[in-house]
Amino acid sequence: MLQTNFCKIELQNPLVLASGILGTSIDLLKRVEFNGAGAVTTKSIGPIEREGHNNPTVVEIENGLYNAVGLPTPGYLNMNDEFKRWNEIKVPLIASIYGSSIGDYVKITEHLQKYKPDIIELNISCPNKDDGMVFGSSASLTKELISKVKAVSEIPIMPKLTPNCSNIVEIALACETAGADAICAINTVQKEISHPKLNAPLLSYGKGGISGPIIKEIALEKVKEIRDVVEIPILGVGGITTGKDAIEMLKAGATLIGIGSGVYFRGMDIFKKVADEMKKIMQKEGIKSINELK
Ligand SMILES: Cc1cc2nc3c(=O)[nH]c(=O)nc-3n(C[C@H](O)[C@H](O)[C@H](O)COP(=O)(O)O)c2cc1C
């Protein structure tokens, strides 16, 4: 009922662990697999060791999370022991990467080829690093980046887009023209939130990105906008915590559904819960396969 296909990859269900929520540890990814995820995404892997921001980096807000973790990473050259264990994950694995230059993305993509992730996700949309959204805000840079990465990769390439840009449609079109195999949308929505009484920023970085139910409508709207202009499949992320949300995301035009903050709100077994809720809704509506929802 929930089986699907994305970039010629078979998935038991369309529910994907979103990047960053549970790090890169294989043991955590295995637990997510055990709890029913159709695929898992690693935390974004960067070019060189980076500590990320000081605490507080993640706080709960009404209907969501507010974070500026700052992309901590050991650096890809220090992670081979972890990459070697990727084959222990039996569901498709999406490797998320980021860089400060086109050269960074190309080098990491080349390095990852031998570890055979199923998809490489290009994080060009992080609002919590000074240059995190440079690529995702410019159609010409996005196009150049994707064509150079595609030239060195036999693995499907999926850029992850930011809603914090003036025209996401233009960026999505640039992705498709440059040969991207799929699009992931959206990353967190940038905000500057202060403590109401202290009149000081809630997070040490001063600003951050919001996620969870509070951004669901924005995510659905962006996915619809992208769906209207591109043919390539979309992994829709943002605010999905229930089966009803997941079906809305499919109806908006996504083929796969990412779940991030939902793990915090409903636990690691959110994937099983959402899959069961989806099946119940589909049975009630007489829908036999999620392909009918497209
Ligand atoms: C604590 C935290 C860390 C995140 N780290 C990353 C990351 O490393 N790379 C990335 O592309 N997105 C990262 N994200 C964004 C999520 O993958 C997702 O796009 C966003 O949270 C919206 O989905 P959600 O509402 O289901 O959480 C992070 C989000 C949170 C809350």
PDB file of C-alpha atoms in Angstrom, residues 24-30 33 79-90 93 115:
ATOM      1  CA  THR A  24      25.392  10.495  11.596  1.00  0.00           C
ATOM      2  CA  SER A  25      25.786   7.628  14.091  1.00  0.00           C
ATOM      3  CA  ILE A  26      25.018   4.315  12.405  1.00  0.00           C
ATOM      4  CA  ASP A  27      23.488   2.900  15.569  1.00  0.00           C
ATOM      5  CA  LEU A  28      20.936   5.726  15.725  1.00  0.00           C
ATOM      6  CA  LEU A  29      20.170   5.374  12.029  1.00  0.00           C
ATOM      7  CA  LYS A  30      19.636   1.638  12.600  1.00  0.00           C
ATOM      8  CA  GLU A  33      15.244   1.842  10.391  1.00  0.00           C
ATOM      9  CA  MET A  79      34.593   9.748   8.841  1.00  0.00           C
ATOM     10  CA  ASN A  80      35.611   6.717   6.786  1.00  0.00           C
ATOM     11  CA  ASP A  81      34.992   4.274   9.657  1.00  0.00           C
ATOM     12  CA  GLU A  82      31.410   5.511   9.785  1.00  0.00           C
ATOM     13  CA  PHE A  83      30.959   5.471   5.998  1.00  0.00           C
ATOM     14  CA  LYS A  84      32.179   1.848   5.901  1.00  0.00           C
ATOM     15  CA  ARG A  85      29.246   0.888   8.138  1.00  0.00           C
ATOM     16  CA  TRP A  86      26.623   2.442   5.845  1.00  0.00           C
ATOM     17  CA  ASN A  87      26.069  -0.980   4.279  1.00  0.00           C
ATOM     18  CA  GLU A  88      24.627  -2.170   7.629  1.00  0.00           C
ATOM     19  CA  ILE A  89      21.573  -0.001   6.938  1.00  0.00           C
ATOM     20  CA  LYS A  90      19.145  -2.003   4.856  1.00  0.00           C
ATOM     21  CA  LEU A  93      20.556   5.840   2.818  1.00  0.00           C
ATOM     22  CA  TYR A 115      30.701   4.039  -0.005  1.00  0.00           C
TER      23      TYR A 115
END
